Coordinates of C-alpha atoms and ligand atoms in Angstrom, one line a residue:
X1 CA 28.8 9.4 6.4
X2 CA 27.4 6.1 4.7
X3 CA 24.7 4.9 6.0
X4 CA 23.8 0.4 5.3
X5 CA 20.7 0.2 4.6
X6 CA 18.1 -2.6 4.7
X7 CA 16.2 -4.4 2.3
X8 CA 12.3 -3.7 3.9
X9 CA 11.7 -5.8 0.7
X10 CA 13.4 -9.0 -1.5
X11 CA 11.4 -10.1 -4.0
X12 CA 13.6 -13.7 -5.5
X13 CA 12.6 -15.8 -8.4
X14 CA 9.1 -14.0 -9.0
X15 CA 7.0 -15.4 -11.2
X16 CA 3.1 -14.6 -11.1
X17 CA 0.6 -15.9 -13.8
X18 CA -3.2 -14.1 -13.8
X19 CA -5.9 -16.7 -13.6
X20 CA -7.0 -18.6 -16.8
X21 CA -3.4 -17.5 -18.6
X22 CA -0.7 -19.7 -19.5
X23 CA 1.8 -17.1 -19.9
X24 CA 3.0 -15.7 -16.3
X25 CA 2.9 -12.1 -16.5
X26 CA 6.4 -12.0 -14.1
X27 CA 9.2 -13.9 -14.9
X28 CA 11.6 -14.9 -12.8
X29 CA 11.7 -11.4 -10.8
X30 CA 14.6 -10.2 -8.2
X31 CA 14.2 -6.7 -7.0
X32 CA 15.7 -5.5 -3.5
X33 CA 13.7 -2.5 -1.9
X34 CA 15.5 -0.3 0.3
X35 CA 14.3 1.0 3.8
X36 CA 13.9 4.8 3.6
X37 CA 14.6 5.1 -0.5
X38 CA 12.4 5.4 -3.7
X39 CA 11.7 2.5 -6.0
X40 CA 10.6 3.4 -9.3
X41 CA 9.8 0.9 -12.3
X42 CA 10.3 1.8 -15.6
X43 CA 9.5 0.0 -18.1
X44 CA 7.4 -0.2 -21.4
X45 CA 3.8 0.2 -21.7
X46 CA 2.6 -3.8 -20.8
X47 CA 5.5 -4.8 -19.3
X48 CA 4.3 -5.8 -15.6
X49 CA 5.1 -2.6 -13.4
X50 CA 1.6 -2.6 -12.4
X51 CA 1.6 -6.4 -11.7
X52 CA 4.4 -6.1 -9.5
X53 CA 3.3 -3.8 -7.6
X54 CA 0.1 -5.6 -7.0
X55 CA 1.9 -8.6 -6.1
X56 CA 3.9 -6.9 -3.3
X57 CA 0.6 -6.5 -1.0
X58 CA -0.9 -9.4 -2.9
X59 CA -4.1 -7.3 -3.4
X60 CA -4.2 -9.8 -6.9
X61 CA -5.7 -12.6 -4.5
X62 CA -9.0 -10.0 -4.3
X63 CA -9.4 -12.5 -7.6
X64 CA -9.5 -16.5 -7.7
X65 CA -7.1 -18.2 -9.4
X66 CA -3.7 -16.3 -9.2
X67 CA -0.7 -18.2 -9.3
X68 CA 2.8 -16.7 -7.4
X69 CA 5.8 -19.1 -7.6
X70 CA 9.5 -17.5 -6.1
X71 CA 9.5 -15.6 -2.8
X72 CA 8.2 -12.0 -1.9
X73 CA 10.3 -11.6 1.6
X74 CA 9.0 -8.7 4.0
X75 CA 10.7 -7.7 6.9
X76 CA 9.4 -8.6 10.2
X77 CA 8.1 -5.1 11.8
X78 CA 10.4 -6.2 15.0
X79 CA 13.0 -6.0 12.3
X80 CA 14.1 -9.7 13.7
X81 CA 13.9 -11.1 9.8
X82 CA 12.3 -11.4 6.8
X83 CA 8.8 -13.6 6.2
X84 CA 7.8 -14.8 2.7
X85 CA 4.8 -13.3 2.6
X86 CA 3.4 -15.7 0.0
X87 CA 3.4 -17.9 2.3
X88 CA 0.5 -16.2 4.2
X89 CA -2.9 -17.7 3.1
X90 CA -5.4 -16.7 6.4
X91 CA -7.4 -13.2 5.6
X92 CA -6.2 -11.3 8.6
X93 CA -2.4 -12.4 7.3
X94 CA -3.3 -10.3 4.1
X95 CA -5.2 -7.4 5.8
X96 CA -2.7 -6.9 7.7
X97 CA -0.2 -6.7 5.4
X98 CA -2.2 -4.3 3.3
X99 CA -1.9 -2.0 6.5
X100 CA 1.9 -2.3 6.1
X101 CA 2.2 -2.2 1.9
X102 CA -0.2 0.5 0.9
X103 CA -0.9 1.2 -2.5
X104 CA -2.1 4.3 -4.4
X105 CA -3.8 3.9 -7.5
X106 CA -3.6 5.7 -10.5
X107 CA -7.4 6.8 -10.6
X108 CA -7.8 8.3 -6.7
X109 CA -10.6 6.1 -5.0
X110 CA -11.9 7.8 -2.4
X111 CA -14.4 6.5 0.2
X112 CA -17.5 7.7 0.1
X113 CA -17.8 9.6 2.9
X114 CA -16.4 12.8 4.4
X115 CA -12.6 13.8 3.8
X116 CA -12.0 13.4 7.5
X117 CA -13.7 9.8 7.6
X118 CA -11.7 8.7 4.8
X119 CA -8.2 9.2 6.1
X120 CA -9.6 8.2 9.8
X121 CA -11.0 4.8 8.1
X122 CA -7.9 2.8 8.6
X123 CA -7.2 4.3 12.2
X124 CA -10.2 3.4 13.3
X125 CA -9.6 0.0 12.0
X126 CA -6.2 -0.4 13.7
X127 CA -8.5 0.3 17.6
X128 CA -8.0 4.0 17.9
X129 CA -10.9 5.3 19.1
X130 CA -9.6 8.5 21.3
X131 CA -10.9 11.4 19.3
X132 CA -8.1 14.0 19.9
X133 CA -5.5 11.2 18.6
X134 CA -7.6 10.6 15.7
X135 CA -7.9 14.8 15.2
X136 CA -4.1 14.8 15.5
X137 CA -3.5 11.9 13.3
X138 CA -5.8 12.7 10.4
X139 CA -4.2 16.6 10.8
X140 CA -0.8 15.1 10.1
X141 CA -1.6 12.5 7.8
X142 CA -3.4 15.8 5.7
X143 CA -0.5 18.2 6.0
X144 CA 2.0 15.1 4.8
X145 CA 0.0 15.0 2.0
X146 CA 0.2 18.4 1.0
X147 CA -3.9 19.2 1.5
X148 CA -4.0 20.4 5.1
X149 CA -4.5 24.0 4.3
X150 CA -6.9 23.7 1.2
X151 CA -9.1 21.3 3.7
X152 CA -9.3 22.2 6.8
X153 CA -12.4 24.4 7.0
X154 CA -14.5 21.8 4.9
X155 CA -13.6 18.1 7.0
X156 CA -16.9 17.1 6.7
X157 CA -17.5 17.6 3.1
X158 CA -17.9 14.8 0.8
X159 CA -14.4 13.6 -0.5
X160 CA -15.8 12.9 -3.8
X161 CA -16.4 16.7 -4.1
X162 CA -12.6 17.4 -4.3
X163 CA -10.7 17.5 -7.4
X164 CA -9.3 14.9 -9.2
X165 CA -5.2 15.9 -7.8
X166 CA -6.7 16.8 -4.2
X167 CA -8.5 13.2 -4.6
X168 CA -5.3 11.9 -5.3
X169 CA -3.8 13.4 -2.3
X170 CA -6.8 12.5 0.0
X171 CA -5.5 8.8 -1.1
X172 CA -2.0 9.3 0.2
X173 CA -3.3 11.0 3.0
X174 CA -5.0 7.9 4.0
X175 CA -2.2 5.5 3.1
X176 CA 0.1 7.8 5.4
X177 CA -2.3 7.7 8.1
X178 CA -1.7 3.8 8.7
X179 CA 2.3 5.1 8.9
X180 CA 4.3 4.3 11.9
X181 CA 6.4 7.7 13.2
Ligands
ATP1 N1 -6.3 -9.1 -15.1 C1 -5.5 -9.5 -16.1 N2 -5.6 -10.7 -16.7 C2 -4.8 -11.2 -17.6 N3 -3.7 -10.5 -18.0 C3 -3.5 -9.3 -17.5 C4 -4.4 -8.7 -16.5 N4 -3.9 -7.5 -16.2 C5 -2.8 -7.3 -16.9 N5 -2.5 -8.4 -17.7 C6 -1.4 -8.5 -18.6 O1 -0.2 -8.5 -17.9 C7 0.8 -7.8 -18.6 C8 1.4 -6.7 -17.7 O2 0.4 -5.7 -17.5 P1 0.6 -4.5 -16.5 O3 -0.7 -3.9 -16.3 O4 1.3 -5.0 -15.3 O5 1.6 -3.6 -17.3 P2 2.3 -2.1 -17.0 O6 3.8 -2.3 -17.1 O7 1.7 -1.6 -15.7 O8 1.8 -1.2 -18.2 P3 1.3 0.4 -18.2 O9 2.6 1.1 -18.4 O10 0.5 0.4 -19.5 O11 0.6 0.7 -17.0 C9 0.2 -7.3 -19.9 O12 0.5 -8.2 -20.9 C10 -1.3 -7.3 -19.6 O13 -2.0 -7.6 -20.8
MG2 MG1 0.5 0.0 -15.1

């Protein structure tokens, strides 16, 4: 059976210019992304894949001077519609939207602090404070991630003591966390 699936994303007419450059970066970009399917970019070394996808939770505004012309629509979490989220300019607009469009780096950035208090950071942020719903959370955000079983014993150990993959996992682990189920 077929299923129709939604765009969660639309990106129309993108074009994004880094500050101080004449040249945009992204030219004239339309990309539809799927609910519940895989996006990948391919592309040559230079081409913008990594600009895009800094774009889609607009984590390039961490720097002055960025421009964005064309639409980046994001569907309302209701599901009622799509908002242009370039349109957004106040800070808690753009945190939250981080918390919806998470992004894992290519070099793992862990927090510096235990593995349990990294992947809890964001829950605590969203106002969970119960600590058996934060224990389940962070367990199932950790097993999604495929490092439940090689940290379990050692929660409290600093997360910049893992390896470099199980630092990369720790990363997904936290963006997971921040998941609706
Ligand atoms: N901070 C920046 N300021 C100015 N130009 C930049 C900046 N970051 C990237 N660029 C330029 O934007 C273009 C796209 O770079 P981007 O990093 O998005 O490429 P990419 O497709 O991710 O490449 P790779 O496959 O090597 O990761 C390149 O020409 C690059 O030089
Ligand atoms: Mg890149």
């Amino acid at each position: 059976m077929s299923e129709t699936l939604r765009d969660m994303m639309q990106v129309k007419g993108l074009f994004f210019t880094y500050p101080n450059m004449d040249e945009p970066a992204l030219k004239n970009i339309d990309l539809p992304i799927r609910e519940r399917r895989i996006t990948a970019l391919i592309g040559p070394s230079g081409c913008g894949k990594s600009t895009l996808l800094r774009a889609l939770n607009r984590i390039h505004d961490l720097y002055p001077g960025c421009r964005y012309e064309g639409e980046i629509n994001l569907m309302r979490l209701d599901g009622s519609g799509y908002e242009n989220i370039l349109a957004w300019k106040k800070e808690n607009e753009l945190i939250q939207l981080r918390q919806r469009v998470g992004m894992i780096f290519q070099k793992p950035t862990p927090f510096p602090m235990s593995i349990y208090d990294n992947v809890a950071y964001g829950l605590k942020i969203q106002g969970i404070k119960k600590q058996s719903e934060l224990d389940d959370r962070v367990e199932q955000a950790l097993r999604d991630a495929a490092l439940w079983d090689e940290v379990k014993d050692s929660l409290n150990r600093d997360a910049r003591g893992l390896s470099g993959g199980q630092q990369q996992r720790l990363c997904i682990a936290r963006s997971v966390a921040l998941s609706q189920r």
